[in-house]
PDB file of C-alpha atoms and ligand atoms in Angstrom:
ATOM      1  CA  MET A 361      -0.004   0.017  -0.018  1.00 69.00           C
ATOM      2  CA  LEU A 362       2.712   2.511   1.027  1.00 82.00           C
ATOM      3  CA  LYS A 363       4.777   1.445  -1.978  1.00 85.00           C
ATOM      4  CA  ASP A 364       1.740   2.030  -4.231  1.00 92.00           C
ATOM      5  CA  VAL A 365       1.258   5.523  -2.737  1.00 93.00           C
ATOM      6  CA  ALA A 366       4.959   6.328  -3.301  1.00 96.00           C
ATOM      7  CA  SER A 367       4.804   5.079  -6.920  1.00 95.00           C
ATOM      8  CA  LEU A 368       1.725   7.198  -7.568  1.00 95.00           C
ATOM      9  CA  ILE A 369       3.386  10.299  -6.134  1.00 96.00           C
ATOM     10  CA  ILE A 370       6.532   9.751  -8.203  1.00 96.00           C
ATOM     11  CA  LYS A 371       4.454   9.099 -11.367  1.00 96.00           C
ATOM     12  CA  HIS A 372       2.544  12.379 -11.071  1.00 95.00           C
ATOM     13  CA  THR A 373       5.305  14.742  -9.906  1.00 97.00           C
ATOM     14  CA  ALA A 374       8.651  16.025 -11.180  1.00 98.00           C
ATOM     15  CA  PRO A 375      11.796  17.086  -9.304  1.00 98.00           C
ATOM     16  CA  SER A 376      11.828  20.884  -8.992  1.00 97.00           C
ATOM     17  CA  ARG A 377      14.226  23.558  -7.758  1.00 96.00           C
ATOM     18  CA  ARG A 378      12.149  26.416  -9.091  1.00 94.00           C
ATOM     19  CA  HIS A 379      11.241  27.914  -5.737  1.00 95.00           C
ATOM     20  CA  LEU A 380      12.730  30.001  -2.895  1.00 97.00           C
ATOM     21  CA  THR A 381      14.971  27.151  -1.734  1.00 98.00           C
ATOM     22  CA  PRO A 382      16.681  25.878  -4.908  1.00 97.00           C
ATOM     23  CA  GLU A 383      19.221  24.034  -2.763  1.00 98.00           C
ATOM     24  CA  LEU A 384      16.394  21.596  -2.001  1.00 98.00           C
ATOM     25  CA  VAL A 385      15.079  19.343  -4.773  1.00 98.00           C
ATOM     26  CA  LEU A 386      11.417  18.555  -4.222  1.00 98.00           C
ATOM     27  CA  ARG A 387       9.017  16.357  -6.174  1.00 98.00           C
ATOM     28  CA  LEU A 388       6.067  18.588  -6.963  1.00 97.00           C
ATOM     29  CA  VAL A 389       3.370  18.939  -9.597  1.00 95.00           C
ATOM     30  CA  THR A 390       4.999  21.382 -11.987  1.00 93.00           C
ATOM     31  CA  PRO A 391       3.904  22.862 -15.347  1.00 91.00           C
ATOM     32  CA  SER A 392       5.698  19.914 -16.998  1.00 92.00           C
ATOM     33  CA  CYS A 393       3.361  17.415 -15.285  1.00 93.00           C
ATOM     34  CA  PRO A 394       0.043  16.369 -16.953  1.00 90.00           C
ATOM     35  CA  LEU A 395      -1.714  16.960 -13.601  1.00 91.00           C
ATOM     36  CA  TRP A 396      -0.876  20.688 -13.832  1.00 90.00           C
ATOM     37  CA  THR A 397      -3.659  21.145 -16.377  1.00 89.00           C
ATOM     38  CA  ALA A 398      -5.869  18.169 -15.417  1.00 89.00           C
ATOM     39  CA  LYS A 399      -9.530  18.581 -14.586  1.00 88.00           C
ATOM     40  CA  GLU A 400     -10.548  17.828 -11.045  1.00 85.00           C
ATOM     41  CA  ASP A 401     -12.086  14.404 -11.941  1.00 87.00           C
ATOM     42  CA  GLN A 402      -8.771  13.366 -13.547  1.00 88.00           C
ATOM     43  CA  VAL A 403      -6.720  13.940 -10.408  1.00 88.00           C
ATOM     44  CA  PRO A 404      -6.044  10.642  -8.570  1.00 89.00           C
ATOM     45  CA  PHE A 405      -5.500  12.446  -5.208  1.00 89.00           C
ATOM     46  CA  LYS A 406      -7.942  14.179  -2.856  1.00 89.00           C
ATOM     47  CA  ASP A 407      -6.715  17.689  -1.995  1.00 90.00           C
ATOM     48  CA  PRO A 408      -3.059  17.100  -2.893  1.00 94.00           C
ATOM     49  CA  PHE A 409      -1.701  20.018  -0.844  1.00 96.00           C
ATOM     50  CA  TRP A 410       1.605  18.153  -0.607  1.00 97.00           C
ATOM     51  CA  ALA A 411       2.055  18.366  -4.426  1.00 97.00           C
ATOM     52  CA  PHE A 412       2.737  22.121  -4.163  1.00 96.00           C
ATOM     53  CA  TYR A 413       5.280  24.132  -2.196  1.00 96.00           C
ATOM     54  CA  TRP A 414       3.181  26.778  -0.490  1.00 97.00           C
ATOM     55  CA  PRO A 415       4.458  30.333  -0.002  1.00 97.00           C
ATOM     56  CA  GLY A 416       4.352  29.929   3.807  1.00 98.00           C
ATOM     57  CA  GLY A 417       6.420  26.728   3.639  1.00 98.00           C
ATOM     58  CA  GLN A 418       8.883  28.402   1.300  1.00 98.00           C
ATOM     59  CA  ALA A 419       9.489  31.226   3.769  1.00 98.00           C
ATOM     60  CA  THR A 420       9.916  28.743   6.650  1.00 98.00           C
ATOM     61  CA  ALA A 421      12.510  26.656   4.821  1.00 98.00           C
ATOM     62  CA  ARG A 422      14.314  29.707   3.387  1.00 98.00           C
ATOM     63  CA  TYR A 423      14.661  31.257   6.807  1.00 98.00           C
ATOM     64  CA  ILE A 424      15.910  28.012   8.380  1.00 98.00           C
ATOM     65  CA  LEU A 425      18.492  27.485   5.638  1.00 98.00           C
ATOM     66  CA  ASP A 426      19.784  31.026   6.143  1.00 98.00           C
ATOM     67  CA  ASN A 427      19.731  30.982   9.974  1.00 98.00           C
ATOM     68  CA  GLU A 428      21.151  27.717  11.205  1.00 98.00           C
ATOM     69  CA  GLU A 429      21.325  28.890  14.782  1.00 98.00           C
ATOM     70  CA  ILE A 430      17.515  28.960  15.098  1.00 98.00           C
ATOM     71  CA  ILE A 431      17.289  25.236  14.493  1.00 98.00           C
ATOM     72  CA  LYS A 432      20.629  23.629  15.354  1.00 98.00           C
ATOM     73  CA  ASN A 433      20.330  20.954  18.083  1.00 98.00           C
ATOM     74  CA  LYS A 434      16.570  21.591  18.440  1.00 98.00           C
ATOM     75  CA  ARG A 435      13.850  18.975  18.430  1.00 98.00           C
ATOM     76  CA  VAL A 436      11.595  20.130  15.650  1.00 98.00           C
ATOM     77  CA  LEU A 437       7.987  19.309  14.844  1.00 98.00           C
ATOM     78  CA  ASP A 438       6.795  20.442  11.362  1.00 99.00           C
ATOM     79  CA  ILE A 439       2.989  20.593  11.555  1.00 98.00           C
ATOM     80  CA  GLY A 440       1.216  20.229   8.189  1.00 98.00           C
ATOM     81  CA  CYS A 441       4.532  19.397   6.524  1.00 98.00           C
ATOM     82  CA  GLY A 442       3.032  18.934   3.014  1.00 98.00           C
ATOM     83  CA  CYS A 443       5.943  18.234   0.644  1.00 98.00           C
ATOM     84  CA  GLY A 444       8.318  18.243   3.642  1.00 98.00           C
ATOM     85  CA  ALA A 445      10.523  21.230   2.777  1.00 98.00           C
ATOM     86  CA  GLY A 446      10.493  22.733   6.318  1.00 98.00           C
ATOM     87  CA  SER A 447      11.435  19.389   7.812  1.00 98.00           C
ATOM     88  CA  ILE A 448      14.199  18.826   5.264  1.00 98.00           C
ATOM     89  CA  ALA A 449      15.621  22.303   5.816  1.00 98.00           C
ATOM     90  CA  ALA A 450      15.627  21.699   9.615  1.00 98.00           C
ATOM     91  CA  ALA A 451      17.400  18.370   9.173  1.00 98.00           C
ATOM     92  CA  LYS A 452      19.990  19.968   6.885  1.00 98.00           C
ATOM     93  CA  MET A 453      20.632  22.697   9.487  1.00 98.00           C
ATOM     94  CA  GLN A 454      21.437  20.051  12.124  1.00 98.00           C
ATOM     95  CA  ALA A 455      18.274  19.875  14.145  1.00 98.00           C
ATOM     96  CA  LYS A 456      18.650  17.154  16.822  1.00 98.00           C
ATOM     97  CA  ARG A 457      15.399  15.499  15.790  1.00 98.00           C
ATOM     98  CA  VAL A 458      12.835  16.339  13.070  1.00 98.00           C
ATOM     99  CA  VAL A 459       9.287  14.987  12.784  1.00 98.00           C
ATOM    100  CA  GLY A 460       7.343  15.862   9.639  1.00 98.00           C
ATOM    101  CA  ASN A 461       3.687  15.739  10.605  1.00 98.00           C
ATOM    102  CA  ASP A 462       0.637  15.803   8.347  1.00 98.00           C
ATOM    103  CA  ILE A 463      -2.811  14.256   8.783  1.00 98.00           C
ATOM    104  CA  ASP A 464      -2.655  13.327   5.071  1.00 98.00           C
ATOM    105  CA  LEU A 465      -0.762  10.049   4.559  1.00 97.00           C
ATOM    106  CA  TYR A 466       0.191  11.119   1.021  1.00 97.00           C
ATOM    107  CA  ALA A 467       1.938  14.195   2.481  1.00 98.00           C
ATOM    108  CA  VAL A 468       4.101  12.163   4.816  1.00 98.00           C
ATOM    109  CA  ILE A 469       4.989   9.733   2.037  1.00 98.00           C
ATOM    110  CA  ALA A 470       5.898  12.733  -0.159  1.00 98.00           C
ATOM    111  CA  THR A 471       7.943  14.093   2.689  1.00 98.00           C
ATOM    112  CA  LYS A 472       9.828  10.766   2.980  1.00 98.00           C
ATOM    113  CA  ILE A 473      10.481  10.718  -0.754  1.00 98.00           C
ATOM    114  CA  ASN A 474      11.738  14.296  -0.729  1.00 98.00           C
ATOM    115  CA  SER A 475      13.903  13.747   2.383  1.00 98.00           C
ATOM    116  CA  GLN A 476      15.627  10.838   0.639  1.00 98.00           C
ATOM    117  CA  LEU A 477      16.181  12.988  -2.477  1.00 98.00           C
ATOM    118  CA  ASN A 478      17.927  15.534  -0.241  1.00 98.00           C
ATOM    119  CA  ASN A 479      19.876  12.956   1.724  1.00 98.00           C
ATOM    120  CA  VAL A 480      18.470  13.700   5.156  1.00 98.00           C
ATOM    121  CA  ALA A 481      16.785  11.400   7.696  1.00 95.00           C
ATOM    122  CA  ILE A 482      13.560  12.598   9.265  1.00 97.00           C
ATOM    123  CA  GLU A 483      10.752  10.912  11.153  1.00 98.00           C
ATOM    124  CA  THR A 484       7.176  11.275  10.045  1.00 98.00           C
ATOM    125  CA  SER A 485       3.785  11.078  11.748  1.00 98.00           C
ATOM    126  CA  THR A 486       0.140  11.304  10.697  1.00 98.00           C
ATOM    127  CA  ASP A 487      -1.076  11.983  14.286  1.00 98.00           C
ATOM    128  CA  ASN A 488      -3.153  15.068  14.916  1.00 98.00           C
ATOM    129  CA  PHE A 489      -0.985  17.120  17.354  1.00 98.00           C
ATOM    130  CA  ILE A 490      -3.338  20.105  17.572  1.00 98.00           C
ATOM    131  CA  GLY A 491      -4.015  20.583  21.319  1.00 98.00           C
ATOM    132  CA  ALA A 492      -1.084  18.366  22.423  1.00 98.00           C
ATOM    133  CA  LYS A 493       1.576  19.640  24.840  1.00 97.00           C
ATOM    134  CA  CYS A 494       4.438  18.586  22.507  1.00 98.00           C
ATOM    135  CA  GLU A 495       6.785  18.147  25.488  1.00 97.00           C
ATOM    136  CA  GLU A 496       9.293  16.262  23.366  1.00 98.00           C
ATOM    137  CA  PHE A 497       9.822  19.226  21.010  1.00 98.00           C
ATOM    138  CA  ASP A 498      11.563  22.644  21.290  1.00 98.00           C
ATOM    139  CA  THR A 499      10.505  24.190  17.973  1.00 98.00           C
ATOM    140  CA  ILE A 500       7.244  23.998  16.033  1.00 98.00           C
ATOM    141  CA  LEU A 501       7.085  24.928  12.341  1.00 98.00           C
ATOM    142  CA  ILE A 502       3.805  26.107  10.800  1.00 98.00           C
ATOM    143  CA  GLY A 503       4.030  26.499   7.031  1.00 98.00           C
ATOM    144  CA  ASP A 504       0.996  28.148   5.430  1.00 98.00           C
ATOM    145  CA  MET A 505      -1.766  26.892   7.692  1.00 98.00           C
ATOM    146  CA  PHE A 506      -3.816  30.052   8.156  1.00 98.00           C
ATOM    147  CA  TYR A 507      -5.964  29.552   5.038  1.00 94.00           C
ATOM    148  CA  ASP A 508      -9.128  28.568   6.929  1.00 94.00           C
ATOM    149  CA  GLU A 509     -10.767  30.857   9.481  1.00 93.00           C
ATOM    150  CA  GLU A 510     -12.219  28.173  11.736  1.00 96.00           C
ATOM    151  CA  PHE A 511      -9.014  26.142  11.802  1.00 97.00           C
ATOM    152  CA  ALA A 512      -6.942  29.341  12.336  1.00 97.00           C
ATOM    153  CA  ASN A 513      -8.839  30.005  15.591  1.00 97.00           C
ATOM    154  CA  ILE A 514      -8.024  26.591  16.989  1.00 98.00           C
ATOM    155  CA  LEU A 515      -4.478  26.599  15.657  1.00 98.00           C
ATOM    156  CA  PHE A 516      -3.525  30.018  16.992  1.00 98.00           C
ATOM    157  CA  GLU A 517      -4.881  29.360  20.475  1.00 98.00           C
ATOM    158  CA  TRP A 518      -2.870  26.159  20.600  1.00 98.00           C
ATOM    159  CA  LEU A 519       0.314  27.828  19.353  1.00 98.00           C
ATOM    160  CA  ILE A 520      -0.024  30.541  22.038  1.00 98.00           C
ATOM    161  CA  SER A 521      -0.176  27.823  24.678  1.00 98.00           C
ATOM    162  CA  LEU A 522       2.985  26.241  23.248  1.00 98.00           C
ATOM    163  CA  THR A 523       4.964  29.492  23.416  1.00 98.00           C
ATOM    164  CA  ALA A 524       3.698  29.966  26.989  1.00 97.00           C
ATOM    165  CA  SER A 525       5.330  26.618  27.799  1.00 97.00           C
ATOM    166  CA  GLY A 526       8.646  27.787  26.331  1.00 97.00           C
ATOM    167  CA  LYS A 527       8.537  26.554  22.766  1.00 98.00           C
ATOM    168  CA  THR A 528       9.655  28.476  19.714  1.00 98.00           C
ATOM    169  CA  VAL A 529       6.918  28.706  17.129  1.00 98.00           C
ATOM    170  CA  LEU A 530       7.872  29.783  13.577  1.00 98.00           C
ATOM    171  CA  ILE A 531       5.045  30.673  11.185  1.00 98.00           C
ATOM    172  CA  GLY A 532       5.556  30.962   7.423  1.00 98.00           C
ATOM    173  CA  ASP A 533       2.723  32.918   5.861  1.00 98.00           C
ATOM    174  CA  PRO A 534       2.201  35.113   2.779  1.00 96.00           C
ATOM    175  CA  GLY A 535      -0.669  37.132   4.342  1.00 95.00           C
ATOM    176  CA  ARG A 536      -3.541  34.656   4.536  1.00 96.00           C
ATOM    177  CA  HIS A 537      -6.792  35.926   6.040  1.00 94.00           C
ATOM    178  CA  GLY A 538      -6.502  33.626   9.060  1.00 96.00           C
ATOM    179  CA  LEU A 539      -3.469  35.548  10.302  1.00 96.00           C
ATOM    180  CA  THR A 540      -5.592  38.489  11.261  1.00 95.00           C
ATOM    181  CA  LYS A 541      -4.455  41.974  12.298  1.00 95.00           C
ATOM    182  CA  LYS A 542      -5.205  41.056  15.899  1.00 96.00           C
ATOM    183  CA  ARG A 543      -3.135  37.867  15.682  1.00 96.00           C
ATOM    184  CA  ARG A 544      -0.262  39.776  14.022  1.00 95.00           C
ATOM    185  CA  GLN A 545       0.114  41.709  17.307  1.00 96.00           C
ATOM    186  CA  HIS A 546       1.344  38.460  18.851  1.00 97.00           C
ATOM    187  CA  ILE A 547       3.952  37.720  16.206  1.00 98.00           C
ATOM    188  CA  THR A 548       7.260  39.280  15.177  1.00 98.00           C
ATOM    189  CA  LEU A 549       8.382  39.530  11.588  1.00 98.00           C
ATOM    190  CA  LEU A 550      11.749  37.843  11.098  1.00 98.00           C
ATOM    191  CA  ALA A 551      12.019  38.005   7.254  1.00 98.00           C
ATOM    192  CA  LYS A 552      10.181  38.861   4.111  1.00 98.00           C
ATOM    193  CA  TYR A 553      10.834  37.280   0.705  1.00 98.00           C
ATOM    194  CA  ARG A 554       9.786  37.942  -2.837  1.00 96.00           C
ATOM    195  CA  LEU A 555       8.285  34.814  -4.358  1.00 95.00           C
ATOM    196  CA  PRO A 556       9.795  33.405  -7.570  1.00 92.00           C
ATOM    197  CA  GLU A 557       7.693  33.765 -10.713  1.00 86.00           C
ATOM    198  CA  GLU A 558       6.520  30.166 -10.840  1.00 82.00           C
ATOM    199  CA  SER A 559       5.261  30.406  -7.253  1.00 85.00           C
ATOM    200  CA  CYS A 560       3.406  33.625  -8.049  1.00 82.00           C
ATOM    201  CA  MET A 561       1.675  31.766 -10.921  1.00 78.00           C
ATOM    202  CA  GLU A 562       0.536  29.015  -8.502  1.00 79.00           C
ATOM    203  CA  ASN A 563      -0.541  31.514  -5.855  1.00 76.00           C
ATOM    204  CA  TYR A 564      -2.570  34.086  -7.613  1.00 75.00           C
ATOM    205  CA  GLY A 565      -2.494  37.289  -5.588  1.00 82.00           C
ATOM    206  CA  PHE A 566       0.610  36.589  -3.532  1.00 91.00           C
ATOM    207  CA  THR A 567       3.955  37.967  -4.654  1.00 94.00           C
ATOM    208  CA  GLU A 568       5.659  37.951  -1.236  1.00 96.00           C
ATOM    209  CA  THR A 569       5.901  35.600   1.719  1.00 97.00           C
ATOM    210  CA  ALA A 570       7.180  36.032   5.271  1.00 98.00           C
ATOM    211  CA  LEU A 571       8.491  34.248   8.295  1.00 98.00           C
ATOM    212  CA  TRP A 572       7.114  35.199  11.728  1.00 98.00           C
ATOM    213  CA  LYS A 573       7.930  34.133  15.268  1.00 98.00           C
ATOM    214  CA  LEU A 574       5.235  33.898  17.904  1.00 98.00           C
ATOM    215  CA  ASN A 575       6.049  36.210  20.816  1.00 97.00           C
TER     216      ASN A 575
HETATM  217  C1  LIG B 885      -1.414  24.581   2.739  1.00 91.28           C
HETATM  218  S1  LIG B 885      -0.658  23.087   3.081  1.00 91.28           S
HETATM  219  C2  LIG B 885       0.989  23.596   3.566  1.00 91.28           C
HETATM  220  C3  LIG B 885       1.986  22.533   3.368  1.00 91.28           C
HETATM  221  C4  LIG B 885       3.419  22.926   3.724  1.00 91.28           C
HETATM  222  N1  LIG B 885       3.583  23.283   5.053  1.00 91.28           N
HETATM  223  C5  LIG B 885       3.876  24.031   2.794  1.00 91.28           C
HETATM  224  O1  LIG B 885       3.880  25.190   3.258  1.00 91.28           O
HETATM  225  O2  LIG B 885       4.217  23.786   1.622  1.00 91.28           O
HETATM  226  C6  LIG B 885      -1.376  22.655   4.693  1.00 91.28           C
HETATM  227  C7  LIG B 885      -1.070  21.210   5.119  1.00 91.28           C
HETATM  228  O3  LIG B 885      -1.589  21.041   6.448  1.00 91.28           O
HETATM  229  C8  LIG B 885      -2.092  19.720   6.559  1.00 91.28           C
HETATM  230  N2  LIG B 885      -3.009  19.698   7.688  1.00 91.28           N
HETATM  231  C9  LIG B 885      -4.253  20.218   7.819  1.00 91.28           C
HETATM  232  N3  LIG B 885      -4.724  20.061   9.075  1.00 91.28           N
HETATM  233  C10 LIG B 885      -3.731  19.435   9.782  1.00 91.28           C
HETATM  234  C11 LIG B 885      -3.571  19.011  11.148  1.00 91.28           C
HETATM  235  N4  LIG B 885      -4.548  19.124  12.041  1.00 91.28           N
HETATM  236  N5  LIG B 885      -2.417  18.431  11.486  1.00 91.28           N
HETATM  237  C12 LIG B 885      -1.401  18.253  10.587  1.00 91.28           C
HETATM  238  N6  LIG B 885      -1.475  18.653   9.318  1.00 91.28           N
HETATM  239  C13 LIG B 885      -2.637  19.203   8.897  1.00 91.28           C
HETATM  240  C14 LIG B 885      -2.705  19.476   5.198  1.00 91.28           C
HETATM  241  O4  LIG B 885      -2.918  18.090   4.936  1.00 91.28           O
HETATM  242  C15 LIG B 885      -1.698  20.133   4.259  1.00 91.28           C
HETATM  243  O5  LIG B 885      -0.723  19.220   3.841  1.00 91.28           O
END
């Protein structure tokens, strides 16, 4: 079953470096893939978020790759890892432990495939950590998860509780509506990036992305 999932992911994606972190090669659905122009009923995956490298995830991985000290020797949990770029960047920058987490099995398999492509070892999990104390982690990565208002409410409250217990929470986000003005009062901007052209095409309306730290 897992082998079948991996084969299907490899069949429908292509290795890409056309993003903010070209030092990472990631299997994604690119304009060269038939799925890029496929109609919804031709797509063999339900909501394949993992097949794209979201602006928030790109900011998270870019920042980590440029700022080793924020991740070195840390135990890192990448919530909603998607294609796995945040996890891979953390492993490359010498995190002590990295868990790529996504409730979508396809995402964690894509993360495994991409971690092997980049020669790093990471653990994966499909558990739902939202609400958990995460005692075994120091740093939580959140790449582009503020796209849904209802989920944003639950997510942000949980993240606040994690910082209160001493964890570092890094949020990559291009300005999604769930990261409201009120919530932005609780976060500090660490870096802003211009998105490459191909990412702008995929993310109509966003030309920039940013990395924030929860206060
Ligand atoms: C917009 S994608 C972002 C993926 C990746 N972080 C990036 O920036 O490229 C959001 C991801 O969150 C995952 N997700 C949604 N709810 C989740 C939850 N409660 N726990 C873990 N992952 C979740 C989705 O399956 C999806 O892969």
